[in-house]
Tab-separated table of C-alpha atoms in Angstrom:
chain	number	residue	atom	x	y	z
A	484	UNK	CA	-5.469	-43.945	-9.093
A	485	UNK	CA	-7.632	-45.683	-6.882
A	486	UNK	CA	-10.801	-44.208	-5.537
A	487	UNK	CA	-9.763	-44.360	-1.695
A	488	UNK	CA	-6.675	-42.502	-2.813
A	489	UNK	CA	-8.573	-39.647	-4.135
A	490	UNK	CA	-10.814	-39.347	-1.724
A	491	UNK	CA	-7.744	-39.154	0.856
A	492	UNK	CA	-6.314	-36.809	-1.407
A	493	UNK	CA	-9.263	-33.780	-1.483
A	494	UNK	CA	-9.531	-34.289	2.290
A	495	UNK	CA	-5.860	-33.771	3.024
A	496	UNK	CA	-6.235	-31.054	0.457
A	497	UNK	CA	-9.153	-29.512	2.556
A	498	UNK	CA	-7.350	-29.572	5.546
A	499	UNK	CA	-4.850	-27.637	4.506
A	500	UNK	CA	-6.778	-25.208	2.644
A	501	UNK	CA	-8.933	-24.456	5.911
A	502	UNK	CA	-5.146	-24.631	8.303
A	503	UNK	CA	-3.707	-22.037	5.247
A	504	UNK	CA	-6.945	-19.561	5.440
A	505	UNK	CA	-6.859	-19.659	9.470
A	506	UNK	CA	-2.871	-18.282	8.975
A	507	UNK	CA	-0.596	-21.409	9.807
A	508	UNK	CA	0.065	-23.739	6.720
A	509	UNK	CA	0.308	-27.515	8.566
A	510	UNK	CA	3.898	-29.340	8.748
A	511	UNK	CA	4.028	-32.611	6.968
A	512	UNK	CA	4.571	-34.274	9.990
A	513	UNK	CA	0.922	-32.462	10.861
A	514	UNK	CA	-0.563	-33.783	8.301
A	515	UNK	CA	0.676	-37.233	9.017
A	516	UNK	CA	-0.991	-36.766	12.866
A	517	UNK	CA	-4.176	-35.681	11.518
A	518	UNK	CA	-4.544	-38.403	8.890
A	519	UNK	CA	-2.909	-41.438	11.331
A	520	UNK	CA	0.057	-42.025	8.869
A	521	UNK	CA	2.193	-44.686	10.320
A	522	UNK	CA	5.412	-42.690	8.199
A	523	UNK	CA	5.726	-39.234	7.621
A	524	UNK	CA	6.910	-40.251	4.377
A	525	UNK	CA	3.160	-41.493	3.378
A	526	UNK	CA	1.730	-37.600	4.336
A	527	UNK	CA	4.790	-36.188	2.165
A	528	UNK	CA	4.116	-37.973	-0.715
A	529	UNK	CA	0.584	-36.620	-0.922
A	530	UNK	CA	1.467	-32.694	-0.282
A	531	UNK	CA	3.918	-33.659	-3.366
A	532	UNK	CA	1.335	-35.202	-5.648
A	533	UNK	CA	-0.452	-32.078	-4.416
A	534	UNK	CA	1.533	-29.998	-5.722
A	535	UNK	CA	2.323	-31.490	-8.961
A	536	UNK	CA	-1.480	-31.425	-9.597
A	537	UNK	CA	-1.193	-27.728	-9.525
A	538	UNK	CA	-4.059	-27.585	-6.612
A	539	UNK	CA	-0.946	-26.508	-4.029
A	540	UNK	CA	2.343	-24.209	-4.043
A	541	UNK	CA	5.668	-25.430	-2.468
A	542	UNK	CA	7.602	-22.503	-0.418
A	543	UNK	CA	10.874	-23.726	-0.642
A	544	UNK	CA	12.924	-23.656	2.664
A	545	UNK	CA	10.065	-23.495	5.228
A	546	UNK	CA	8.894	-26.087	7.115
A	547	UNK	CA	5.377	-24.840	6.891
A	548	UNK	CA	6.057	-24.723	3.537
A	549	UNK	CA	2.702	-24.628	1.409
A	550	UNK	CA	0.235	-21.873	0.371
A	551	UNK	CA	-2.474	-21.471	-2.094
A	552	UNK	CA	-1.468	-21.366	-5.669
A	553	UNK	CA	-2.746	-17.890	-7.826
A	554	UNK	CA	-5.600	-18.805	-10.211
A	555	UNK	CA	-6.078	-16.783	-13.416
A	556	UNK	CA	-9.681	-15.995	-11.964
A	557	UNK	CA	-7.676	-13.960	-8.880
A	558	UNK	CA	-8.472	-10.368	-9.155
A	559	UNK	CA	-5.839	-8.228	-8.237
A	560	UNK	CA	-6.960	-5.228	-6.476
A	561	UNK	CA	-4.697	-2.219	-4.709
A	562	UNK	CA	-4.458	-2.976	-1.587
A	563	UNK	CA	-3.767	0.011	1.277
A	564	UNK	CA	-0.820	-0.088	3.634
A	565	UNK	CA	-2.406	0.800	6.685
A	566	UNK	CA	0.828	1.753	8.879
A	567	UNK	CA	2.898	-0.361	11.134
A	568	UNK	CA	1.622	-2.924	13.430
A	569	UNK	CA	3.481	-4.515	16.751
A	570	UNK	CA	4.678	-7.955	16.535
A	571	UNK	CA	5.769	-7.621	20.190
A	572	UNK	CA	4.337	-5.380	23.190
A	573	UNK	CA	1.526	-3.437	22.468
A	574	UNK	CA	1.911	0.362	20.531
A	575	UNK	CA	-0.539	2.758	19.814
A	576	UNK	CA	-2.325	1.802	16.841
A	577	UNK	CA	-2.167	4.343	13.583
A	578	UNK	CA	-4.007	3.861	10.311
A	579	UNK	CA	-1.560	6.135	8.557
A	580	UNK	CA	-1.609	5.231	4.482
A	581	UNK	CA	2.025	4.346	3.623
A	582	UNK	CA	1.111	3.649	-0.117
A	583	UNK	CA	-0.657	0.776	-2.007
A	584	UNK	CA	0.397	-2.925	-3.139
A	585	UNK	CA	-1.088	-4.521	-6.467
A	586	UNK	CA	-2.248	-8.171	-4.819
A	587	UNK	CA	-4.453	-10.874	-6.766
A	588	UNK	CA	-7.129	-12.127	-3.945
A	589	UNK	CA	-8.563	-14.909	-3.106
A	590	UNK	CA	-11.721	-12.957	-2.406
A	591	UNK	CA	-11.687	-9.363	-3.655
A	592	UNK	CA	-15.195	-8.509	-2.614
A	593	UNK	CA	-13.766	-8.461	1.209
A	594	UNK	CA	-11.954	-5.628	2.946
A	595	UNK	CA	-8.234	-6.142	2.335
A	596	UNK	CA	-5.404	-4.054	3.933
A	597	UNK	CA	-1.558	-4.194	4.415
A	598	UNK	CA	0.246	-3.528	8.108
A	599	UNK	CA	3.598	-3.874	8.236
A	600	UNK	CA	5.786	-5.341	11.255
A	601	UNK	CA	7.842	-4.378	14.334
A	602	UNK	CA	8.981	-6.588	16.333
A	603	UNK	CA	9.672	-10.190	16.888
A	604	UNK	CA	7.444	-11.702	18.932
A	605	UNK	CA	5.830	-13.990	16.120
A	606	UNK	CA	8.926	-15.513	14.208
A	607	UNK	CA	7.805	-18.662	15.245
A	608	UNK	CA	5.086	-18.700	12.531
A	609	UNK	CA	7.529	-16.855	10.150
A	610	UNK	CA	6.350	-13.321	10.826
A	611	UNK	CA	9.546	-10.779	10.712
A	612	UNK	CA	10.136	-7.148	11.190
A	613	UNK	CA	9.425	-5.364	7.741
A	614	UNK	CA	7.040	-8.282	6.640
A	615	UNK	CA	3.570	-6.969	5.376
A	616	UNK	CA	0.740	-8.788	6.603
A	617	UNK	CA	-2.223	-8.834	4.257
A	618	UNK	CA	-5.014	-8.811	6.811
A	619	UNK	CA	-8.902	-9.037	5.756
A	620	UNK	CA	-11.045	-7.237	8.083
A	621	UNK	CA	-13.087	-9.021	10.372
A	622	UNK	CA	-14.921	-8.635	13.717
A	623	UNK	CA	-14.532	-12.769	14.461
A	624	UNK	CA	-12.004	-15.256	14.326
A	625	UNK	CA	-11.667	-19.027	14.574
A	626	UNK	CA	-9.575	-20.126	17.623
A	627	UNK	CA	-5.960	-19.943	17.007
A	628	UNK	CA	-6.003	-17.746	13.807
A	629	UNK	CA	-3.183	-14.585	13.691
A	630	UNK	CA	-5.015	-11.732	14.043
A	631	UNK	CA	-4.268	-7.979	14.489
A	632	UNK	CA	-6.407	-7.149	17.536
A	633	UNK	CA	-6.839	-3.558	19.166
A	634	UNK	CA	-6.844	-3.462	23.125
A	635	UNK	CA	-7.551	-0.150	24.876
A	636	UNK	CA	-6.388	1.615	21.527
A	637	UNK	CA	-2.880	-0.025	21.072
A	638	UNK	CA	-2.820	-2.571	18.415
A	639	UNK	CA	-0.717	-6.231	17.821
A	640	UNK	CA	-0.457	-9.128	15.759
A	641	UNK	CA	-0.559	-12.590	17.441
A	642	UNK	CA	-2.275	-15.774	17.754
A	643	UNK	CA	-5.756	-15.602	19.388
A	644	UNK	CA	-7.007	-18.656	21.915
A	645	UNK	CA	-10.401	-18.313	23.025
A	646	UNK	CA	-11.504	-19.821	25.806
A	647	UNK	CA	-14.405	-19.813	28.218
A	648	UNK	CA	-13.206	-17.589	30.745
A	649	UNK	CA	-11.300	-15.407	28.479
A	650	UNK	CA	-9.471	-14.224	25.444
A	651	UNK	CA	-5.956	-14.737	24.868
A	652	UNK	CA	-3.310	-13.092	22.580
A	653	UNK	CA	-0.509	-15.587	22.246
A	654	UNK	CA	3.188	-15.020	20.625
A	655	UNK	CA	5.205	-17.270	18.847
A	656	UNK	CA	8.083	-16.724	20.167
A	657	UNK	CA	9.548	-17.539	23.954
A	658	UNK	CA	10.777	-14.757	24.636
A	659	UNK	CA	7.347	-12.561	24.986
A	660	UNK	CA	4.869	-12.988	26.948
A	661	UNK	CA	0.673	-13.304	26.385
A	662	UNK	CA	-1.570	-11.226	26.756
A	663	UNK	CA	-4.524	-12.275	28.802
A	664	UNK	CA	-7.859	-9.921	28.157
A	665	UNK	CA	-10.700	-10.792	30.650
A	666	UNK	CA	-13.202	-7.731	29.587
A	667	UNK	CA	-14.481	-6.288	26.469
A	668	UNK	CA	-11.432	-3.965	25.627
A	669	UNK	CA	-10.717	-6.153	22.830
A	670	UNK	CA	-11.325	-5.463	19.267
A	671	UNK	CA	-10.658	-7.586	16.263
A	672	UNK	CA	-9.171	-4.938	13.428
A	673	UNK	CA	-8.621	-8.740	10.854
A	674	UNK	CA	-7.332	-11.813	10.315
A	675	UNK	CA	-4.011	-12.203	8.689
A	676	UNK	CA	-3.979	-14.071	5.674
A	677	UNK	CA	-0.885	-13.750	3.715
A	678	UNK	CA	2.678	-12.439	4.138
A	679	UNK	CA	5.016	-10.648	2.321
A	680	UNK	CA	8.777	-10.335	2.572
A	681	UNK	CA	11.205	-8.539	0.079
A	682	UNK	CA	14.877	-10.159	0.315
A	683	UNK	CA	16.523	-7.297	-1.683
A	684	UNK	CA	14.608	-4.359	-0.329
A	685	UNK	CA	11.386	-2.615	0.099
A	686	UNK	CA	10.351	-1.540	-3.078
A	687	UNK	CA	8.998	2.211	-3.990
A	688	UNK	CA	5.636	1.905	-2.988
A	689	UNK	CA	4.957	5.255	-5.835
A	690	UNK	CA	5.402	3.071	-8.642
């Protein structure tokens, strides 16, 4: 392989590390805008080689289809579900233990904890009611990350724009509306960096 491949390669792979960690894995035809492909074909044959290296996962059936691949070194660590958290209007927030969930982390040494979702207003991004969103507590984000945020004590999960004026708690979804916050009511509970779905059921969370 040729030298300007590789180094193509680890900065694709970069990219979508950092667009994976912020909470939206990139579309192959995002990739292709961000690197100037002339074919989509040429940013889909990279993701592949990608993943055939090992250095990403395939999620088959989604368009933003990629996440990080588990690493022997990943610690798993019991993580708390924290109660349920709005996809949709706001609802008063509850940190009511529901249980833990055995996860291997990317970074164990952070503040982990499970919400899990009602509502619909972020299906766009592939978050459904019952999903649980592993969150990692933080008091910033980077513009555009999906974030549970707390406003006047009522608590949601969306996508947060920043701006210069004001702060911003977007759906994905057309059907709901933002929410526009111009004062310091707002506060960031985490960011939300993984989530899980169970196709056959919710499984006993007492073992």
């Amino acid at each position: 392989m040729r030298a300007g491949t590789i180094h193509l390669r680890k900065r694709i792979l970069t990219y979508v590390k950092k667009r994976i960690l912020e909470g939206r894995s990139p579309t192959i035809r995002e990739v292709q805008s961000a690197f100037g492909f002339a074919a989509v074909e040429s940013a889909r044959q990279h993701l592949k080689a990608l993943v055939e290296s090992g250095e990403l996962h395939q999620l088959s059936g989604q368009s933003r289809g990629y996440s990080l691949p588990y690493h022997h070194n990943f610690k798993r660590c019991a993580v708390p579900i924290l109660g349920v958290v709005q996809a949709g209007q706001l609802t008063t927030a509850l940190e009511d233990p529901d249980g833990f969930l055995e996860l291997p982390l990317r970074q164990p040494q952070d503040d982990h904890f499970l919400l899990r979702v009602e509502g619909e207003s972020m299906i766009g991004s592939g978050i459904c009611p019952g999903d649980l969103l592993l969150v990692r507590r933080a008091s910033v984000a980077q513009n555009g990350s999906i974030v549970v945020a707390l406003v006047d004590d009522e608590a949601t999960v969306k996508r947060i724009e920043i701006t210069s004026k004001s702060i911003k708690l977007n759906p994905d979804n057309p059907n709901f509306e933002s929410i526009e916050i111009n004062n310091n009511s707002l506060i960031l509970l985490g960011v939300v960096i993984e989530v899980h779905r169970y196709l056959e059921g919710v499984p006993s969370l007492d073992g």
